[in-house]
Amino acid sequence: MMPKLTNIPYFQASGEGALAAGKELGVNVIYDGPTTADAAQQVTMLENYISQGVDAICVAPNDPAAMTSVLQSAKDKGIIVIDWDTQADPSVTDASVYNVVDKDFGEHMVDKLVEKMGTDEGDIAIITGGLSAANLNAWIKAGTDYMEEKYPKLNIVTDPIASNESQDEAYAKTKELMTSYPDVIGILGYSSPTGPGCGKAIYDLGLQDQVSVVANGLEEDCQEVLNNGGLDTACLWSCEKLGRLTIA
């Protein structure tokens, strides 16, 4: 079972759930992945697991297109291929584990931001994880389509800004954003490091009363920024249960 990367709390919690489920079910679970959101490293690691003769591969791809060839190779060798958290190429997967309905989640995030801003017009921005992540892009598209229909006076000031699944990058990119676009009054953060990262930046800039932030984030990672007002709302599910479900 391979996450996008191993060293953020989201995928650490998913791994704990996966390993616990494996122990309960008598399944030998190898939970490993790259330490950065790197599709090439995922491919190299998967090639190694294929050569070891694993029975199944569950992968959360950083870049779905980059996975197609190696996952097809796994299928050709009789290995079961599943994607989880993020969709891979459907033509090479036997099953998918979805954590949320993309359309519902994208719309929910937008509604929450409008609620927290107290207005449905003004400049907003999107800070995402990796630009090739299929799940994040699906939420963003669902949200932006919804905005065009329901909140046409919201203005997205720039293309989604990549934080590469890094809390430090989310923090730095938020500061850069507010320098370049000081009229921004709302930020949507997609990927769990954006919650604490964007929230801390807004607090450190002293903008918690002017800028609303609605972002993904684990409950335990977001308490400080929720309490100090840097982050208005954190939206996520149980990562531990996601890991369990994938193995089950």
PDB file of C-alpha atoms in Angstrom:
ATOM      1  CA  MET A   1       0.000   0.000   0.000  1.00  0.00           C
ATOM      2  CA  MET A   2       1.611   3.230  -1.190  1.00  0.00           C
ATOM      3  CA  PRO A   3       0.640   6.773  -0.156  1.00  0.00           C
ATOM      4  CA  LYS A   4       1.589   9.888  -2.088  1.00  0.00           C
ATOM      5  CA  LEU A   5       4.252  10.439   0.530  1.00  0.00           C
ATOM      6  CA  THR A   6       4.946   9.061   3.973  1.00  0.00           C
ATOM      7  CA  ASN A   7       5.953  11.990   6.131  1.00  0.00           C
ATOM      8  CA  ILE A   8       2.776  14.008   6.561  1.00  0.00           C
ATOM      9  CA  PRO A   9       0.180  13.248   9.262  1.00  0.00           C
ATOM     10  CA  TYR A  10      -2.589  12.437   6.752  1.00  0.00           C
ATOM     11  CA  PHE A  11      -0.712   9.481   5.308  1.00  0.00           C
ATOM     12  CA  GLN A  12       0.820   8.490   8.624  1.00  0.00           C
ATOM     13  CA  ALA A  13      -2.685   8.085  10.048  1.00  0.00           C
ATOM     14  CA  SER A  14      -3.793   6.175   6.935  1.00  0.00           C
ATOM     15  CA  GLY A  15      -0.821   3.873   7.393  1.00  0.00           C
ATOM     16  CA  GLU A  16      -1.706   3.191  11.005  1.00  0.00           C
ATOM     17  CA  GLY A  17      -5.183   2.171   9.931  1.00  0.00           C
ATOM     18  CA  ALA A  18      -3.891  -0.010   7.104  1.00  0.00           C
ATOM     19  CA  LEU A  19      -1.400  -1.838   9.323  1.00  0.00           C
ATOM     20  CA  ALA A  20      -4.012  -2.379  12.020  1.00  0.00           C
ATOM     21  CA  ALA A  21      -6.452  -3.821   9.475  1.00  0.00           C
ATOM     22  CA  GLY A  22      -3.745  -6.081   8.065  1.00  0.00           C
ATOM     23  CA  LYS A  23      -2.979  -7.446  11.520  1.00  0.00           C
ATOM     24  CA  GLU A  24      -6.646  -8.116  12.220  1.00  0.00           C
ATOM     25  CA  LEU A  25      -7.240  -9.790   8.854  1.00  0.00           C
ATOM     26  CA  GLY A  26      -3.998 -11.764   8.652  1.00  0.00           C
ATOM     27  CA  VAL A  27      -2.713  -9.763   5.672  1.00  0.00           C
ATOM     28  CA  ASN A  28       0.975  -8.839   5.387  1.00  0.00           C
ATOM     29  CA  VAL A  29       0.751  -5.096   4.681  1.00  0.00           C
ATOM     30  CA  ILE A  30       3.810  -3.222   3.457  1.00  0.00           C
ATOM     31  CA  TYR A  31       3.049   0.482   3.826  1.00  0.00           C
ATOM     32  CA  ASP A  32       5.662   2.643   2.175  1.00  0.00           C
ATOM     33  CA  GLY A  33       6.131   5.477  -0.281  1.00  0.00           C
ATOM     34  CA  PRO A  34       8.395   8.397  -1.136  1.00  0.00           C
ATOM     35  CA  THR A  35       9.183  11.130   1.381  1.00  0.00           C
ATOM     36  CA  THR A  36       8.194  13.841  -1.092  1.00  0.00           C
ATOM     37  CA  ALA A  37       5.242  13.974  -3.495  1.00  0.00           C
ATOM     38  CA  ASP A  38       7.267  12.475  -6.346  1.00  0.00           C
ATOM     39  CA  ALA A  39       5.584  10.314  -8.991  1.00  0.00           C
ATOM     40  CA  ALA A  40       8.914   9.045 -10.368  1.00  0.00           C
ATOM     41  CA  GLN A  41       9.883   7.703  -6.952  1.00  0.00           C
ATOM     42  CA  GLN A  42       6.518   5.985  -6.689  1.00  0.00           C
ATOM     43  CA  VAL A  43       7.101   4.252 -10.027  1.00  0.00           C
ATOM     44  CA  THR A  44      10.563   3.052  -8.988  1.00  0.00           C
ATOM     45  CA  MET A  45       9.265   1.684  -5.687  1.00  0.00           C
ATOM     46  CA  LEU A  46       6.332  -0.045  -7.378  1.00  0.00           C
ATOM     47  CA  GLU A  47       8.659  -1.700  -9.876  1.00  0.00           C
ATOM     48  CA  ASN A  48      10.578  -3.095  -6.926  1.00  0.00           C
ATOM     49  CA  TYR A  49       7.429  -4.458  -5.279  1.00  0.00           C
ATOM     50  CA  ILE A  50       6.312  -6.038  -8.552  1.00  0.00           C
ATOM     51  CA  SER A  51       9.651  -7.812  -8.807  1.00  0.00           C
ATOM     52  CA  GLN A  52       9.157  -9.108  -5.257  1.00  0.00           C
ATOM     53  CA  GLY A  53       5.901 -10.740  -6.341  1.00  0.00           C
ATOM     54  CA  VAL A  54       3.390  -8.988  -4.088  1.00  0.00           C
ATOM     55  CA  ASP A  55      -0.219 -10.143  -4.445  1.00  0.00           C
ATOM     56  CA  ALA A  56      -1.813  -6.687  -4.538  1.00  0.00           C
ATOM     57  CA  ILE A  57      -0.820  -3.059  -4.979  1.00  0.00           C
ATOM     58  CA  CYS A  58      -2.841  -0.174  -3.508  1.00  0.00           C
ATOM     59  CA  VAL A  59      -1.529   3.208  -4.628  1.00  0.00           C
ATOM     60  CA  ALA A  60      -2.423   6.869  -4.135  1.00  0.00           C
ATOM     61  CA  PRO A  61      -0.765   8.350  -7.235  1.00  0.00           C
ATOM     62  CA  ASN A  62       0.846  11.770  -7.247  1.00  0.00           C
ATOM     63  CA  ASP A  63       0.418  11.816 -11.023  1.00  0.00           C
ATOM     64  CA  PRO A  64      -2.094   9.273 -12.378  1.00  0.00           C
ATOM     65  CA  ALA A  65      -0.691   9.359 -15.917  1.00  0.00           C
ATOM     66  CA  ALA A  66       2.797   8.519 -14.666  1.00  0.00           C
ATOM     67  CA  MET A  67       1.463   5.360 -12.995  1.00  0.00           C
ATOM     68  CA  THR A  68      -0.296   3.768 -15.969  1.00  0.00           C
ATOM     69  CA  SER A  69       2.629   1.818 -17.396  1.00  0.00           C
ATOM     70  CA  VAL A  70       3.868   0.373 -14.107  1.00  0.00           C
ATOM     71  CA  LEU A  71       0.354  -0.516 -12.958  1.00  0.00           C
ATOM     72  CA  GLN A  72      -0.327  -2.225 -16.301  1.00  0.00           C
ATOM     73  CA  SER A  73       2.853  -4.212 -15.736  1.00  0.00           C
ATOM     74  CA  ALA A  74       1.536  -5.273 -12.347  1.00  0.00           C
ATOM     75  CA  LYS A  75      -1.785  -6.369 -13.856  1.00  0.00           C
ATOM     76  CA  ASP A  76       0.012  -8.343 -16.555  1.00  0.00           C
ATOM     77  CA  LYS A  77       1.726 -10.310 -13.794  1.00  0.00           C
ATOM     78  CA  GLY A  78      -1.579 -11.110 -12.095  1.00  0.00           C
ATOM     79  CA  ILE A  79      -1.221  -8.569  -9.297  1.00  0.00           C
ATOM     80  CA  ILE A  80      -4.443  -6.948  -8.077  1.00  0.00           C
ATOM     81  CA  VAL A  81      -4.291  -3.177  -8.572  1.00  0.00           C
ATOM     82  CA  ILE A  82      -6.311  -0.764  -6.438  1.00  0.00           C
ATOM     83  CA  ASP A  83      -6.168   2.992  -6.154  1.00  0.00           C
ATOM     84  CA  TRP A  84      -7.067   4.769  -2.937  1.00  0.00           C
ATOM     85  CA  ASP A  85      -7.321   8.402  -1.844  1.00  0.00           C
ATOM     86  CA  THR A  86      -6.587   9.504  -5.430  1.00  0.00           C
ATOM     87  CA  GLN A  87      -7.776   7.889  -8.640  1.00  0.00           C
ATOM     88  CA  ALA A  88      -5.338   6.247 -11.038  1.00  0.00           C
ATOM     89  CA  ASP A  89      -6.032   5.412 -14.682  1.00  0.00           C
ATOM     90  CA  PRO A  90      -9.305   3.398 -14.464  1.00  0.00           C
ATOM     91  CA  SER A  91      -8.183   1.111 -17.283  1.00  0.00           C
ATOM     92  CA  VAL A  92      -5.461  -0.415 -15.091  1.00  0.00           C
ATOM     93  CA  THR A  93      -7.243  -0.682 -11.742  1.00  0.00           C
ATOM     94  CA  ASP A  94      -9.393  -3.508 -10.420  1.00  0.00           C
ATOM     95  CA  ALA A  95     -11.079  -1.359  -7.766  1.00  0.00           C
ATOM     96  CA  SER A  96     -11.016   2.133  -6.272  1.00  0.00           C
ATOM     97  CA  VAL A  97     -11.424   3.262  -2.679  1.00  0.00           C
ATOM     98  CA  TYR A  98     -13.077   6.660  -2.544  1.00  0.00           C
ATOM     99  CA  ASN A  99     -12.992   8.816   0.565  1.00  0.00           C
ATOM    100  CA  VAL A 100     -15.538  11.402  -0.592  1.00  0.00           C
ATOM    101  CA  VAL A 101     -17.831  12.376  -3.457  1.00  0.00           C
ATOM    102  CA  ASP A 102     -15.741  14.937  -5.340  1.00  0.00           C
ATOM    103  CA  LYS A 103     -18.631  17.195  -6.356  1.00  0.00           C
ATOM    104  CA  ASP A 104     -20.129  17.286  -2.877  1.00  0.00           C
ATOM    105  CA  PHE A 105     -16.804  18.037  -1.240  1.00  0.00           C
ATOM    106  CA  GLY A 106     -15.835  20.772  -3.690  1.00  0.00           C
ATOM    107  CA  GLU A 107     -19.177  22.503  -3.221  1.00  0.00           C
ATOM    108  CA  HIS A 108     -19.047  22.098   0.559  1.00  0.00           C
ATOM    109  CA  MET A 109     -15.670  23.830   0.715  1.00  0.00           C
ATOM    110  CA  VAL A 110     -16.944  26.796  -1.288  1.00  0.00           C
ATOM    111  CA  ASP A 111     -20.113  27.135   0.788  1.00  0.00           C
ATOM    112  CA  LYS A 112     -18.027  27.098   3.972  1.00  0.00           C
ATOM    113  CA  LEU A 113     -15.723  29.813   2.653  1.00  0.00           C
ATOM    114  CA  VAL A 114     -18.634  32.059   1.716  1.00  0.00           C
ATOM    115  CA  GLU A 115     -20.150  31.448   5.146  1.00  0.00           C
ATOM    116  CA  LYS A 116     -16.926  32.358   6.945  1.00  0.00           C
ATOM    117  CA  MET A 117     -16.230  35.412   4.760  1.00  0.00           C
ATOM    118  CA  GLY A 118     -19.752  36.672   5.339  1.00  0.00           C
ATOM    119  CA  THR A 119     -20.029  37.706   1.698  1.00  0.00           C
ATOM    120  CA  ASP A 120     -20.370  36.045  -1.680  1.00  0.00           C
ATOM    121  CA  GLU A 121     -18.242  38.526  -3.581  1.00  0.00           C
ATOM    122  CA  GLY A 122     -14.582  39.473  -3.587  1.00  0.00           C
ATOM    123  CA  ASP A 123     -11.120  38.136  -4.395  1.00  0.00           C
ATOM    124  CA  ILE A 124     -10.183  34.616  -3.343  1.00  0.00           C
ATOM    125  CA  ALA A 125      -7.333  32.189  -4.038  1.00  0.00           C
ATOM    126  CA  ILE A 126      -6.731  28.453  -4.113  1.00  0.00           C
ATOM    127  CA  ILE A 127      -3.680  26.762  -2.613  1.00  0.00           C
ATOM    128  CA  THR A 128      -3.443  23.089  -3.497  1.00  0.00           C
ATOM    129  CA  GLY A 129      -1.050  20.202  -2.930  1.00  0.00           C
ATOM    130  CA  GLY A 130       0.392  18.825  -6.173  1.00  0.00           C
ATOM    131  CA  LEU A 131      -0.847  20.193  -9.487  1.00  0.00           C
ATOM    132  CA  SER A 132      -1.157  16.665 -10.928  1.00  0.00           C
ATOM    133  CA  ALA A 133      -3.147  15.155  -8.034  1.00  0.00           C
ATOM    134  CA  ALA A 134      -6.406  13.885  -9.540  1.00  0.00           C
ATOM    135  CA  ASN A 135      -8.437  14.114  -6.342  1.00  0.00           C
ATOM    136  CA  LEU A 136      -7.398  17.682  -5.544  1.00  0.00           C
ATOM    137  CA  ASN A 137      -8.034  18.765  -9.122  1.00  0.00           C
ATOM    138  CA  ALA A 138     -11.489  17.161  -9.026  1.00  0.00           C
ATOM    139  CA  TRP A 139     -12.402  19.078  -5.859  1.00  0.00           C
ATOM    140  CA  ILE A 140     -11.083  22.312  -7.306  1.00  0.00           C
ATOM    141  CA  LYS A 141     -13.035  21.851 -10.555  1.00  0.00           C
ATOM    142  CA  ALA A 142     -16.215  20.992  -8.671  1.00  0.00           C
ATOM    143  CA  GLY A 143     -15.775  24.062  -6.509  1.00  0.00           C
ATOM    144  CA  THR A 144     -14.982  26.464  -9.339  1.00  0.00           C
ATOM    145  CA  ASP A 145     -17.884  25.184 -11.464  1.00  0.00           C
ATOM    146  CA  TYR A 146     -20.139  25.693  -8.455  1.00  0.00           C
ATOM    147  CA  MET A 147     -18.831  29.222  -7.913  1.00  0.00           C
ATOM    148  CA  GLU A 148     -19.578  30.196 -11.503  1.00  0.00           C
ATOM    149  CA  GLU A 149     -23.164  29.084 -11.030  1.00  0.00           C
ATOM    150  CA  LYS A 150     -23.947  30.121  -7.441  1.00  0.00           C
ATOM    151  CA  TYR A 151     -21.385  32.786  -6.541  1.00  0.00           C
ATOM    152  CA  PRO A 152     -20.490  34.586  -9.796  1.00  0.00           C
ATOM    153  CA  LYS A 153     -19.105  37.616  -7.940  1.00  0.00           C
ATOM    154  CA  LEU A 154     -16.272  35.589  -6.429  1.00  0.00           C
ATOM    155  CA  ASN A 155     -13.047  36.270  -8.305  1.00  0.00           C
ATOM    156  CA  ILE A 156     -10.216  33.719  -8.228  1.00  0.00           C
ATOM    157  CA  VAL A 157      -7.159  35.931  -8.575  1.00  0.00           C
ATOM    158  CA  THR A 158      -4.720  33.369  -9.972  1.00  0.00           C
ATOM    159  CA  ASP A 159      -4.345  29.718 -10.985  1.00  0.00           C
ATOM    160  CA  PRO A 160      -4.191  27.180  -8.141  1.00  0.00           C
ATOM    161  CA  ILE A 161      -0.905  27.537  -6.277  1.00  0.00           C
ATOM    162  CA  ALA A 162       1.028  24.340  -5.569  1.00  0.00           C
ATOM    163  CA  SER A 163       2.296  23.635  -2.062  1.00  0.00           C
ATOM    164  CA  ASN A 164       3.582  20.147  -3.009  1.00  0.00           C
ATOM    165  CA  GLU A 165       1.986  18.512   0.048  1.00  0.00           C
ATOM    166  CA  SER A 166       4.254  20.548   2.326  1.00  0.00           C
ATOM    167  CA  GLN A 167       3.082  22.585   5.305  1.00  0.00           C
ATOM    168  CA  ASP A 168       6.156  24.804   5.029  1.00  0.00           C
ATOM    169  CA  GLU A 169       5.431  25.479   1.351  1.00  0.00           C
ATOM    170  CA  ALA A 170       1.767  26.191   2.098  1.00  0.00           C
ATOM    171  CA  TYR A 171       2.941  28.713   4.693  1.00  0.00           C
ATOM    172  CA  ALA A 172       5.425  30.376   2.332  1.00  0.00           C
ATOM    173  CA  LYS A 173       3.065  30.396  -0.661  1.00  0.00           C
ATOM    174  CA  THR A 174       0.316  31.984   1.437  1.00  0.00           C
ATOM    175  CA  LYS A 175       2.641  34.792   2.465  1.00  0.00           C
ATOM    176  CA  GLU A 176       3.681  35.302  -1.170  1.00  0.00           C
ATOM    177  CA  LEU A 177       0.037  35.276  -2.237  1.00  0.00           C
ATOM    178  CA  MET A 178      -0.930  38.008   0.201  1.00  0.00           C
ATOM    179  CA  THR A 179       2.005  40.140  -0.941  1.00  0.00           C
ATOM    180  CA  SER A 180       1.017  39.808  -4.595  1.00  0.00           C
ATOM    181  CA  TYR A 181      -2.750  40.025  -4.036  1.00  0.00           C
ATOM    182  CA  PRO A 182      -3.403  42.055  -0.868  1.00  0.00           C
ATOM    183  CA  ASP A 183      -7.134  42.315  -1.630  1.00  0.00           C
ATOM    184  CA  VAL A 184      -7.697  38.571  -1.220  1.00  0.00           C
ATOM    185  CA  ILE A 185     -10.323  37.953   1.463  1.00  0.00           C
ATOM    186  CA  GLY A 186     -10.650  34.161   1.195  1.00  0.00           C
ATOM    187  CA  ILE A 187      -8.398  31.149   0.694  1.00  0.00           C
ATOM    188  CA  LEU A 188      -9.400  27.593  -0.165  1.00  0.00           C
ATOM    189  CA  GLY A 189      -6.730  25.070   0.801  1.00  0.00           C
ATOM    190  CA  TYR A 190      -6.707  21.618  -0.784  1.00  0.00           C
ATOM    191  CA  SER A 191      -4.491  18.887   0.772  1.00  0.00           C
ATOM    192  CA  SER A 192      -4.098  18.385   4.496  1.00  0.00           C
ATOM    193  CA  PRO A 193      -0.886  20.446   4.994  1.00  0.00           C
ATOM    194  CA  THR A 194      -2.697  23.567   3.769  1.00  0.00           C
ATOM    195  CA  GLY A 195      -4.863  23.821   6.867  1.00  0.00           C
ATOM    196  CA  PRO A 196      -2.060  24.360   9.376  1.00  0.00           C
ATOM    197  CA  GLY A 197       0.290  25.961   6.813  1.00  0.00           C
ATOM    198  CA  CYS A 198      -2.058  28.579   5.362  1.00  0.00           C
ATOM    199  CA  GLY A 199      -3.603  29.224   8.756  1.00  0.00           C
ATOM    200  CA  LYS A 200      -0.257  29.923  10.398  1.00  0.00           C
ATOM    201  CA  ALA A 201       0.708  32.323   7.610  1.00  0.00           C
ATOM    202  CA  ILE A 202      -2.508  34.301   7.946  1.00  0.00           C
ATOM    203  CA  TYR A 203      -2.061  34.491  11.720  1.00  0.00           C
ATOM    204  CA  ASP A 204       1.585  35.520  11.471  1.00  0.00           C
ATOM    205  CA  LEU A 205       0.599  38.240   8.992  1.00  0.00           C
ATOM    206  CA  GLY A 206      -2.034  39.472  11.419  1.00  0.00           C
ATOM    207  CA  LEU A 207      -4.772  39.016   8.814  1.00  0.00           C
ATOM    208  CA  GLN A 208      -7.035  36.605  10.655  1.00  0.00           C
ATOM    209  CA  ASP A 209      -9.804  39.231  10.835  1.00  0.00           C
ATOM    210  CA  GLN A 210      -9.515  40.136   7.145  1.00  0.00           C
ATOM    211  CA  VAL A 211      -8.867  36.802   5.407  1.00  0.00           C
ATOM    212  CA  SER A 212     -10.988  33.671   5.830  1.00  0.00           C
ATOM    213  CA  VAL A 213      -9.323  30.292   5.304  1.00  0.00           C
ATOM    214  CA  VAL A 214     -11.186  27.038   4.690  1.00  0.00           C
ATOM    215  CA  ALA A 215      -8.806  24.154   4.099  1.00  0.00           C
ATOM    216  CA  ASN A 216      -8.152  20.472   4.498  1.00  0.00           C
ATOM    217  CA  GLY A 217      -6.408  19.460   7.692  1.00  0.00           C
ATOM    218  CA  LEU A 218      -6.257  16.812  10.386  1.00  0.00           C
ATOM    219  CA  GLU A 219      -8.006  17.684  13.614  1.00  0.00           C
ATOM    220  CA  GLU A 220      -4.878  17.270  15.719  1.00  0.00           C
ATOM    221  CA  ASP A 221      -2.795  19.474  13.380  1.00  0.00           C
ATOM    222  CA  CYS A 222      -5.213  22.382  13.216  1.00  0.00           C
ATOM    223  CA  GLN A 223      -6.100  23.164  16.827  1.00  0.00           C
ATOM    224  CA  GLU A 224      -3.638  26.026  17.216  1.00  0.00           C
ATOM    225  CA  VAL A 225      -4.647  27.828  14.028  1.00  0.00           C
ATOM    226  CA  LEU A 226      -8.335  27.214  14.671  1.00  0.00           C
ATOM    227  CA  ASN A 227      -7.978  28.674  18.152  1.00  0.00           C
ATOM    228  CA  ASN A 228      -6.002  31.754  17.053  1.00  0.00           C
ATOM    229  CA  GLY A 229      -8.252  32.474  14.070  1.00  0.00           C
ATOM    230  CA  GLY A 230      -5.717  31.859  11.319  1.00  0.00           C
ATOM    231  CA  LEU A 231      -7.870  28.983  10.038  1.00  0.00           C
ATOM    232  CA  ASP A 232     -11.663  29.253  10.010  1.00  0.00           C
ATOM    233  CA  THR A 233     -12.646  25.713   9.080  1.00  0.00           C
ATOM    234  CA  ALA A 234     -10.783  22.440   8.552  1.00  0.00           C
ATOM    235  CA  CYS A 235     -12.555  19.856   6.378  1.00  0.00           C
ATOM    236  CA  LEU A 236     -11.472  16.213   6.338  1.00  0.00           C
ATOM    237  CA  TRP A 237     -12.470  12.624   7.110  1.00  0.00           C
ATOM    238  CA  SER A 238     -10.923   9.904   9.268  1.00  0.00           C
ATOM    239  CA  CYS A 239      -7.624   9.002   7.622  1.00  0.00           C
ATOM    240  CA  GLU A 240      -7.229   6.003   9.916  1.00  0.00           C
ATOM    241  CA  LYS A 241     -10.552   4.614   8.679  1.00  0.00           C
ATOM    242  CA  LEU A 242      -9.511   5.267   5.078  1.00  0.00           C
ATOM    243  CA  GLY A 243      -6.437   3.102   5.603  1.00  0.00           C
ATOM    244  CA  ARG A 244      -8.511   0.357   7.206  1.00  0.00           C
ATOM    245  CA  LEU A 245     -11.063   0.430   4.409  1.00  0.00           C
ATOM    246  CA  THR A 246      -8.419   0.141   1.716  1.00  0.00           C
ATOM    247  CA  ILE A 247      -6.958  -3.031   3.196  1.00  0.00           C
ATOM    248  CA  ALA A 248     -10.365  -4.523   4.009  1.00  0.00           C
TER     249      ALA A 248
END
